[in-house]
mmCIF file of N, CA and C in Angstrom:
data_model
loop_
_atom_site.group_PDB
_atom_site.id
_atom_site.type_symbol
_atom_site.label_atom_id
_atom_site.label_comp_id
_atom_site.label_asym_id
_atom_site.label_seq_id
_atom_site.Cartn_x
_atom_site.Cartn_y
_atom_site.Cartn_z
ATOM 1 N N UNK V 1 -79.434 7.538 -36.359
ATOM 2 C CA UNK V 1 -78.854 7.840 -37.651
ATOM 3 C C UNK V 1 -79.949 8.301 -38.593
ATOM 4 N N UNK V 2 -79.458 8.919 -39.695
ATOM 5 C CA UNK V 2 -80.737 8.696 -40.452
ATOM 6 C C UNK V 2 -80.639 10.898 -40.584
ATOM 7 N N UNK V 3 -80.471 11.294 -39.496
ATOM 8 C CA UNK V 3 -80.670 12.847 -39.428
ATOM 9 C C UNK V 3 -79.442 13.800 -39.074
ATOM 10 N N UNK V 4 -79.829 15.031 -39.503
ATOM 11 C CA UNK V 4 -78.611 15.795 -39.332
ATOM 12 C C UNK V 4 -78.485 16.183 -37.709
ATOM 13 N N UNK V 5 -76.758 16.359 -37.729
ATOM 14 C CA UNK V 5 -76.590 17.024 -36.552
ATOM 15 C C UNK V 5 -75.427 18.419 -36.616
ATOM 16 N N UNK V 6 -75.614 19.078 -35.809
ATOM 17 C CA UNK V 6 -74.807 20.054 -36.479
ATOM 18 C C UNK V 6 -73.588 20.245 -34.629
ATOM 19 N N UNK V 7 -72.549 21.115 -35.058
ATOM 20 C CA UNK V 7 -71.425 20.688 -34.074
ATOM 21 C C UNK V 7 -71.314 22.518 -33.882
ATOM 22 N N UNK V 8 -71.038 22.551 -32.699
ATOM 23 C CA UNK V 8 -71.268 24.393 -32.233
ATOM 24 C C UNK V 8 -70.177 24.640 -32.033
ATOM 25 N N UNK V 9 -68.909 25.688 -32.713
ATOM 26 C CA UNK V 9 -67.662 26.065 -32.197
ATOM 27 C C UNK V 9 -67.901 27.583 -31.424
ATOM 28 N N UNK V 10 -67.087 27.854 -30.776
ATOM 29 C CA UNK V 10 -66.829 28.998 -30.241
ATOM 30 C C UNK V 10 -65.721 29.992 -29.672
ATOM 31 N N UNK V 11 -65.776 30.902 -29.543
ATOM 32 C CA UNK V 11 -64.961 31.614 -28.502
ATOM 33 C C UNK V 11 -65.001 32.228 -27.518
ATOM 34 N N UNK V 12 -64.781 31.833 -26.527
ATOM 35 C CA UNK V 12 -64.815 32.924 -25.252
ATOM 36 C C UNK V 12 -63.433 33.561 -24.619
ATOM 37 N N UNK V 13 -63.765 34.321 -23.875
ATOM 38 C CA UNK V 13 -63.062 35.384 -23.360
ATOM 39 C C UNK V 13 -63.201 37.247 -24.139
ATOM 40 N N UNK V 14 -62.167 37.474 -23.268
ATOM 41 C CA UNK V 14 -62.473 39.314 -23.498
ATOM 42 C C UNK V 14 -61.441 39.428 -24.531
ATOM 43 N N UNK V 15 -60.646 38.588 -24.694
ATOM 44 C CA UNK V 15 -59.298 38.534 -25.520
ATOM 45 C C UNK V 15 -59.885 38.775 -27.373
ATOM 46 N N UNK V 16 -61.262 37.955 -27.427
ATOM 47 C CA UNK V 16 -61.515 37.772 -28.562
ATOM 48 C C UNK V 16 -62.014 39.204 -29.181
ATOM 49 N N UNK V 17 -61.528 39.993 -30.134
ATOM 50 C CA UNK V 17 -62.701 41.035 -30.908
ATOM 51 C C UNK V 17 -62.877 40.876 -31.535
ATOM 52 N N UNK V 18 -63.460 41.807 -32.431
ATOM 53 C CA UNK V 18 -64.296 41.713 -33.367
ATOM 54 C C UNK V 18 -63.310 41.974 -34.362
ATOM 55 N N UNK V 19 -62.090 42.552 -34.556
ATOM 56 C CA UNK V 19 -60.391 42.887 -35.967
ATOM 57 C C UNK V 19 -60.264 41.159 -35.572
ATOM 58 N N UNK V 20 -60.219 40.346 -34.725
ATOM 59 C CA UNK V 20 -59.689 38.794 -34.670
ATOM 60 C C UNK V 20 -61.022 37.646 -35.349
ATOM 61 N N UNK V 21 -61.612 37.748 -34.961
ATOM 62 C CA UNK V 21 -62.574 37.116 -35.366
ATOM 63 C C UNK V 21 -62.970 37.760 -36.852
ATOM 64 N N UNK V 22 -62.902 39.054 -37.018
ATOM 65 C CA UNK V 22 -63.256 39.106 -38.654
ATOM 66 C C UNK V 22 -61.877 38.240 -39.868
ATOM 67 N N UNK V 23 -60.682 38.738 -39.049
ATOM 68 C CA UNK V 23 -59.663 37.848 -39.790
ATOM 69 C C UNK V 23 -60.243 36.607 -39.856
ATOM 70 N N UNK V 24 -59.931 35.908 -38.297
ATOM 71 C CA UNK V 24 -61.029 34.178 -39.044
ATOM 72 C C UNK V 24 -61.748 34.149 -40.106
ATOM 73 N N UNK V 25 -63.052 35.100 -39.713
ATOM 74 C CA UNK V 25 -63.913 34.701 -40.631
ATOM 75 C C UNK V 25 -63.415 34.919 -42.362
ATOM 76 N N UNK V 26 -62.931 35.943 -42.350
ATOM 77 C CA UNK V 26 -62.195 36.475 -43.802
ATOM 78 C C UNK V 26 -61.537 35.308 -44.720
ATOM 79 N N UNK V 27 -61.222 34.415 -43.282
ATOM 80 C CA UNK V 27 -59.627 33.207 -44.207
ATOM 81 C C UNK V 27 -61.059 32.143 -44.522
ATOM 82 N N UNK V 28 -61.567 31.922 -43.254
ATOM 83 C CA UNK V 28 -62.604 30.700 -43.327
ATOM 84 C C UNK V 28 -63.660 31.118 -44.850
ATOM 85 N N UNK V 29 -63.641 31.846 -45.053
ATOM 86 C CA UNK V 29 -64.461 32.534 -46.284
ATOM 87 C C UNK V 29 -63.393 31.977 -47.875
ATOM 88 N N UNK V 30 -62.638 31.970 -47.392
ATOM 89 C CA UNK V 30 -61.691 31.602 -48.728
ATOM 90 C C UNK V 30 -61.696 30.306 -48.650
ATOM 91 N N UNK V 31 -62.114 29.238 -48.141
ATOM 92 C CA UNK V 31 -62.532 27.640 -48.161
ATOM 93 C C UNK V 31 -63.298 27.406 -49.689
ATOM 94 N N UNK V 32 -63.020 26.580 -50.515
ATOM 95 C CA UNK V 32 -64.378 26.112 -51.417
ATOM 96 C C UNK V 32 -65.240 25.239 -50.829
ATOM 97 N N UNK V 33 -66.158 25.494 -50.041
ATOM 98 C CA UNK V 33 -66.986 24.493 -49.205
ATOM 99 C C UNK V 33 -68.173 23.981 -50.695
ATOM 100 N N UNK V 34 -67.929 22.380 -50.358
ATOM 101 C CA UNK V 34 -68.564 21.567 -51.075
ATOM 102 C C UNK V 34 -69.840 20.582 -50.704
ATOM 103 N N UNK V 35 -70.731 20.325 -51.153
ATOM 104 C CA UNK V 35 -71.836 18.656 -50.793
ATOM 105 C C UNK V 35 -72.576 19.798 -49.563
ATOM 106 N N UNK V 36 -73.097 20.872 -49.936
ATOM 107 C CA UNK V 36 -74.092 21.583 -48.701
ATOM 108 C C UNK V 36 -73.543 21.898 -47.484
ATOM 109 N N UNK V 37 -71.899 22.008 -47.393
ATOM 110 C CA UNK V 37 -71.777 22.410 -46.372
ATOM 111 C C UNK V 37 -71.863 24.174 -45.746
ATOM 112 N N UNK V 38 -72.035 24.270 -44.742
ATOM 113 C CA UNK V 38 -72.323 25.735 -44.503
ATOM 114 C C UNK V 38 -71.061 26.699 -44.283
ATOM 115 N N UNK V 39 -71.647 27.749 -44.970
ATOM 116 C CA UNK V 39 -69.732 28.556 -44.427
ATOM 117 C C UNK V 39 -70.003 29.343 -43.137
ATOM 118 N N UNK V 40 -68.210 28.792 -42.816
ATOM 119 C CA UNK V 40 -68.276 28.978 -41.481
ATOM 120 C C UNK V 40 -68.050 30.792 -41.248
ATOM 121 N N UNK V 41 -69.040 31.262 -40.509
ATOM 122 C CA UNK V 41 -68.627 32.327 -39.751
ATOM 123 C C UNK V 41 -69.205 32.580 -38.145
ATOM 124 N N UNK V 42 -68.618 32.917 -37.750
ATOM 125 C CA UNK V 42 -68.384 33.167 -36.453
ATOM 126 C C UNK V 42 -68.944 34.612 -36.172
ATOM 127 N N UNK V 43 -70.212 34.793 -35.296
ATOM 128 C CA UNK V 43 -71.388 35.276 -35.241
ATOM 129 C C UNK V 43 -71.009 35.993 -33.307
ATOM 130 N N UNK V 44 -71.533 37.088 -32.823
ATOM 131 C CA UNK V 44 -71.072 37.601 -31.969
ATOM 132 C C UNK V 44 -72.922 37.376 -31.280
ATOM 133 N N UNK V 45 -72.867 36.019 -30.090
ATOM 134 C CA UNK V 45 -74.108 35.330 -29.508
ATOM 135 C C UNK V 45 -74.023 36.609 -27.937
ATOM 136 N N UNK V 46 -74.682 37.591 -28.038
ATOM 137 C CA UNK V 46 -75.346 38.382 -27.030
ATOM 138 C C UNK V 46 -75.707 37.837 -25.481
ATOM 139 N N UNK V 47 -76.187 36.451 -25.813
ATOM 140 C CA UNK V 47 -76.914 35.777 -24.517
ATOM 141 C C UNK V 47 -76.003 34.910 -24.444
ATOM 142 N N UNK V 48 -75.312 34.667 -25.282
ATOM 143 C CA UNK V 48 -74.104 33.184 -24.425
ATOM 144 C C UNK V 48 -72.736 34.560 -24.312
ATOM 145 N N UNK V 49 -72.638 35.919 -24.797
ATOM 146 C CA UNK V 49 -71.293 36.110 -23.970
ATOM 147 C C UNK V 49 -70.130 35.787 -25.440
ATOM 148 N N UNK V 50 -70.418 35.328 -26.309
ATOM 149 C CA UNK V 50 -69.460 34.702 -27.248
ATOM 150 C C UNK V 50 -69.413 34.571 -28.346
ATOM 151 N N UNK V 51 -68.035 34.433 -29.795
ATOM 152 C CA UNK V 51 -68.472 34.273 -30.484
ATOM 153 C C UNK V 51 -68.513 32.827 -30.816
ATOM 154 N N UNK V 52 -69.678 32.638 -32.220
ATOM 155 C CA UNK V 52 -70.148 31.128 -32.296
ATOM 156 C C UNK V 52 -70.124 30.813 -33.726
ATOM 157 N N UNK V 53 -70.105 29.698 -33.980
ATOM 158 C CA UNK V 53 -70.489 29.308 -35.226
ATOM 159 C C UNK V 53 -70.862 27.775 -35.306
ATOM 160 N N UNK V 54 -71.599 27.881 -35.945
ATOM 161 C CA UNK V 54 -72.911 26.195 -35.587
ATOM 162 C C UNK V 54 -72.614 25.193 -37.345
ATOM 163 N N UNK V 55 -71.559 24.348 -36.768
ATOM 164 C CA UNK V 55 -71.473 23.812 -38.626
ATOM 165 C C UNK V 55 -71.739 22.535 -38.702
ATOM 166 N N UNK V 56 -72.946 22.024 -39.733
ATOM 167 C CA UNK V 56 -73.685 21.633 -40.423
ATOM 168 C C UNK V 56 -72.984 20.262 -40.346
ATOM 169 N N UNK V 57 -73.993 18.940 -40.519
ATOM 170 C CA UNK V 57 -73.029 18.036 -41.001
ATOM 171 C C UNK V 57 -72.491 17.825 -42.302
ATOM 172 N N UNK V 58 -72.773 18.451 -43.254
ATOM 173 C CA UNK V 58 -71.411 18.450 -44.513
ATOM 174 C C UNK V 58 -70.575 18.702 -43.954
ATOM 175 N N UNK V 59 -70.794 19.961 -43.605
ATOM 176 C CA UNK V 59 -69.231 20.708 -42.995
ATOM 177 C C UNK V 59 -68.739 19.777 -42.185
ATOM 178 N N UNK V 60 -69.328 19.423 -41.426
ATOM 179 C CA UNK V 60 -68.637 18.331 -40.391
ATOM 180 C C UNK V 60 -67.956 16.903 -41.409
ATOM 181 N N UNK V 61 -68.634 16.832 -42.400
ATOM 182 C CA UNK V 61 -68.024 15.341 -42.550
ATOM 183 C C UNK V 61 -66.941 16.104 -44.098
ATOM 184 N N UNK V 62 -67.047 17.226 -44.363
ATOM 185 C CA UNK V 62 -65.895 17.234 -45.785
ATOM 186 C C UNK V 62 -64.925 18.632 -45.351
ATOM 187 N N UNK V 63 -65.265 19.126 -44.457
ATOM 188 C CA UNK V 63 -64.209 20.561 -44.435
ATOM 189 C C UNK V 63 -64.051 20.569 -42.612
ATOM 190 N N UNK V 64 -64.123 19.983 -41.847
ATOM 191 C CA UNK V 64 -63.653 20.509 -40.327
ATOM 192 C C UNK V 64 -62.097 20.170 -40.371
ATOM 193 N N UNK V 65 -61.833 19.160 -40.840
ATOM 194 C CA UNK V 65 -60.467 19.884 -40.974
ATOM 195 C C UNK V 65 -59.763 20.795 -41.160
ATOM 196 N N UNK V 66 -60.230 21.444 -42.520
ATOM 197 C CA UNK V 66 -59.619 22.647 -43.038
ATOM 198 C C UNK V 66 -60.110 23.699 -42.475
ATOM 199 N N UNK V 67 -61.410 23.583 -42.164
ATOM 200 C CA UNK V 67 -61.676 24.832 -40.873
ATOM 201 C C UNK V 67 -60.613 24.912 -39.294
ATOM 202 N N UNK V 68 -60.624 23.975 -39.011
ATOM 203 C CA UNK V 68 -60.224 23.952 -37.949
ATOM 204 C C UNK V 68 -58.294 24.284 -38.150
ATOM 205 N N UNK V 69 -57.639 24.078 -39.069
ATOM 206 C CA UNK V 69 -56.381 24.082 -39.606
ATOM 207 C C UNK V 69 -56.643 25.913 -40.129
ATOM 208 N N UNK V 70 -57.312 26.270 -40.712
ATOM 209 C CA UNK V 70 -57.624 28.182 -40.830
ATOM 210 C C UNK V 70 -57.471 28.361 -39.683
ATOM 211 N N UNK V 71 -58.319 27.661 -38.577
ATOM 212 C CA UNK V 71 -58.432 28.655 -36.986
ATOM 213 C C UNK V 71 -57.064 28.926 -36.543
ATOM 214 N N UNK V 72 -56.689 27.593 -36.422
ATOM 215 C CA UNK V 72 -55.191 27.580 -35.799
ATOM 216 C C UNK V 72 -53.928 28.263 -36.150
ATOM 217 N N UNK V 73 -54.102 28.239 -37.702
ATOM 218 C CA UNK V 73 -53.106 28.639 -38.497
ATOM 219 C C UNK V 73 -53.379 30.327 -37.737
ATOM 220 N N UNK V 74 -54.700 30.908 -38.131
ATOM 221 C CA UNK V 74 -54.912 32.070 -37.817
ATOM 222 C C UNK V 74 -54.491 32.868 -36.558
ATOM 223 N N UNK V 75 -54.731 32.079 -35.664
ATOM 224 C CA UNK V 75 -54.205 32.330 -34.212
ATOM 225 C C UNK V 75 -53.344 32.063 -33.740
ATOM 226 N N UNK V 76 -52.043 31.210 -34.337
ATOM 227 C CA UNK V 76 -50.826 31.372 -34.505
ATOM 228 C C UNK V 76 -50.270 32.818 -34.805
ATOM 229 N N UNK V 77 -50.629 32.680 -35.594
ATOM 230 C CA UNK V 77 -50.283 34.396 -37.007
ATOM 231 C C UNK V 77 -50.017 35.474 -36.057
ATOM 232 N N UNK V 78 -52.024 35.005 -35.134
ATOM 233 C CA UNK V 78 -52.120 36.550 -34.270
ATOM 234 C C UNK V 78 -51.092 36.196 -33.195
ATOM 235 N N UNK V 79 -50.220 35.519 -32.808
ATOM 236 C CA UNK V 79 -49.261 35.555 -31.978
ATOM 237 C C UNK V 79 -50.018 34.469 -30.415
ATOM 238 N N UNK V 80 -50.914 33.372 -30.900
ATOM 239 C CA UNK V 80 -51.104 33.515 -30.155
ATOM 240 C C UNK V 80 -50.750 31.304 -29.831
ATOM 241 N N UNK V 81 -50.505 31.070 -28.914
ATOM 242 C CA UNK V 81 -50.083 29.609 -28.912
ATOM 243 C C UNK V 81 -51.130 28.208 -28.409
ATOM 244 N N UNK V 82 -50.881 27.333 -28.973
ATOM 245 C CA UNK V 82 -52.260 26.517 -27.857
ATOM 246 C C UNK V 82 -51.300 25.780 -27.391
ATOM 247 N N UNK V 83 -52.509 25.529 -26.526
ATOM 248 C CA UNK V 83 -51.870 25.068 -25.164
ATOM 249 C C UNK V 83 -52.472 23.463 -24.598
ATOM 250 N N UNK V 84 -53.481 23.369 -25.230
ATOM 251 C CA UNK V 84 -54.381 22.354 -24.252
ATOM 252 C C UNK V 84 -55.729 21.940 -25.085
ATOM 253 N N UNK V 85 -55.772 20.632 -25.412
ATOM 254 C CA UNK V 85 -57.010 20.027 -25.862
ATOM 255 C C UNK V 85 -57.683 18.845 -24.623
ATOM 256 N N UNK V 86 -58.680 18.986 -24.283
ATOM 257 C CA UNK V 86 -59.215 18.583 -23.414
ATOM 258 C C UNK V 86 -60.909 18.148 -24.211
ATOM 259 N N UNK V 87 -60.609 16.554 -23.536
ATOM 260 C CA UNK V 87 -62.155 16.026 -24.905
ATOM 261 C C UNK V 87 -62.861 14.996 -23.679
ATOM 262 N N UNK V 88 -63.881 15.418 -23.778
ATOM 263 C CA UNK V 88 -64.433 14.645 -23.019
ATOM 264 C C UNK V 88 -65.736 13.868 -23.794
ATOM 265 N N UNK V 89 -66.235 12.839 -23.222
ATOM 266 C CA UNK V 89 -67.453 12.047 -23.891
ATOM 267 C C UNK V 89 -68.796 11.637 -22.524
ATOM 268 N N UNK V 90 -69.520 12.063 -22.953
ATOM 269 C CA UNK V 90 -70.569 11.593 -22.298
ATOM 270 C C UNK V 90 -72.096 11.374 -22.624
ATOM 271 N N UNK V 91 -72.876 10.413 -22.098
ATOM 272 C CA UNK V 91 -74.034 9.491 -22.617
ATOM 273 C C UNK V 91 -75.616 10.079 -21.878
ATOM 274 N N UNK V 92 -76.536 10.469 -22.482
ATOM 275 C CA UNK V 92 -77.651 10.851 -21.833
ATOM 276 C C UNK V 92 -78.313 9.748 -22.024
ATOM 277 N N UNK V 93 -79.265 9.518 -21.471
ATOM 278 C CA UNK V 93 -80.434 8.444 -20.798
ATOM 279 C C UNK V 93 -81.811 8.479 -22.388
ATOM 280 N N UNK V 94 -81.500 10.140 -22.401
ATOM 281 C CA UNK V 94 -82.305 10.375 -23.532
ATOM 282 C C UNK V 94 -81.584 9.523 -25.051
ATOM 283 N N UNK V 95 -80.683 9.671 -25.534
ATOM 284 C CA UNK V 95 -80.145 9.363 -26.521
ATOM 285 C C UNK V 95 -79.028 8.351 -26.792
ATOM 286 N N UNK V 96 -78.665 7.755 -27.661
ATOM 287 C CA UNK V 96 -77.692 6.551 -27.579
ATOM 288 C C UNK V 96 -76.614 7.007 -28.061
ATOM 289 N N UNK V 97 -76.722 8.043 -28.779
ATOM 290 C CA UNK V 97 -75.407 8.381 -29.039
ATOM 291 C C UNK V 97 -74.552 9.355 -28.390
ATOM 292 N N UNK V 98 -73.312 9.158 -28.682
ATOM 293 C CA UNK V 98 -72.453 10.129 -27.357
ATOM 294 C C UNK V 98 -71.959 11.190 -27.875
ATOM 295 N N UNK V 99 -71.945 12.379 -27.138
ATOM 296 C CA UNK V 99 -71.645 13.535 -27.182
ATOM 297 C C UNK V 99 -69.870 13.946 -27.014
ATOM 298 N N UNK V 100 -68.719 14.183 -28.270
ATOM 299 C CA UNK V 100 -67.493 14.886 -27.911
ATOM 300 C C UNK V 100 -67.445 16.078 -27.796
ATOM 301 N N UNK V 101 -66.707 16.702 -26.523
ATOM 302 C CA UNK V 101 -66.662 18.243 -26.679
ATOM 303 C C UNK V 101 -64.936 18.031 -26.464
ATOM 304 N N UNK V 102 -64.564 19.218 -27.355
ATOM 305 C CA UNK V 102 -63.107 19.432 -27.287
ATOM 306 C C UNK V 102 -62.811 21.350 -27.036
ATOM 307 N N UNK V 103 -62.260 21.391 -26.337
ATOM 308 C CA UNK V 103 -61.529 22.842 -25.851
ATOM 309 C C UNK V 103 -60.207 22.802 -25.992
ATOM 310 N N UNK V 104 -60.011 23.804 -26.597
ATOM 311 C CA UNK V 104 -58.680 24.418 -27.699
ATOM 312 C C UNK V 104 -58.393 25.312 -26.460
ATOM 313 N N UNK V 105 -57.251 25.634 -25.816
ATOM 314 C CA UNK V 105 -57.036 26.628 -25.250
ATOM 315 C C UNK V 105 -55.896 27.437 -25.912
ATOM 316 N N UNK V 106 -55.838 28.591 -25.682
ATOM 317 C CA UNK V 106 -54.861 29.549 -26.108
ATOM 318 C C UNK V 106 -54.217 30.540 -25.346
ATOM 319 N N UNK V 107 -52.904 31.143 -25.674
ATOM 320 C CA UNK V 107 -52.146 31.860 -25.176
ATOM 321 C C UNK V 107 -51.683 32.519 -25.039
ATOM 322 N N UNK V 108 -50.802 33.745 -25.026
ATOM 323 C CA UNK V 108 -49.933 34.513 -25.781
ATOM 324 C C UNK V 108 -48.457 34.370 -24.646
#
């Protein structure tokens, strides 16, 4: 405790462009992000294949909701449905604290 950690969202597939992801980013831009949190945009990562966005712990502790409620809302809109949250937890040897990853899947 004591230090920041920051939480990495993303997108993959061929499905995603760059007219979908600028909408995200466009709505996620209309947030009043407050207490240092970072605004979220979603960045096109060359070497991972994907787009990304890396948010801060403000963001994590006063707006992932409302980020995450833009995404969905957004990708609804674009016609598109989820399907599947899948969360897993696991413990490294290095560190005591545990790691959640959650995958949003989607549909049309």
């Amino acid at each position: 405790l004591g230090y920041a950690e920051t939480k990495t969202f993303s997108f993959h597939g061929s499905s995603m462009g760059k007219s979908l992801i600028g909408t995200i980013n466009r709505k996620l831009n209309s947030l009043a992000y407050t207490h240092g949190a970072n605004l979220a945009v979603f960045t096109w990562e060359n070497t991972a294949g994907h787009y990304e966005y890396e948010m801060n712990t403000s963001a994590q502790n006063y707006h992932e909701e409302d980020i995450l409620c833009v995404i969905l809302d957004t990708m609804e809109e674009a016609g598109w449905k989820f399907h599947f949250q899948f969360d897993s937890e696991f413990t490294t040897r290095q560190y005591i604290s545990k790691t959640k990853r959650e995958c949003f899947m989607f549909h049309k």
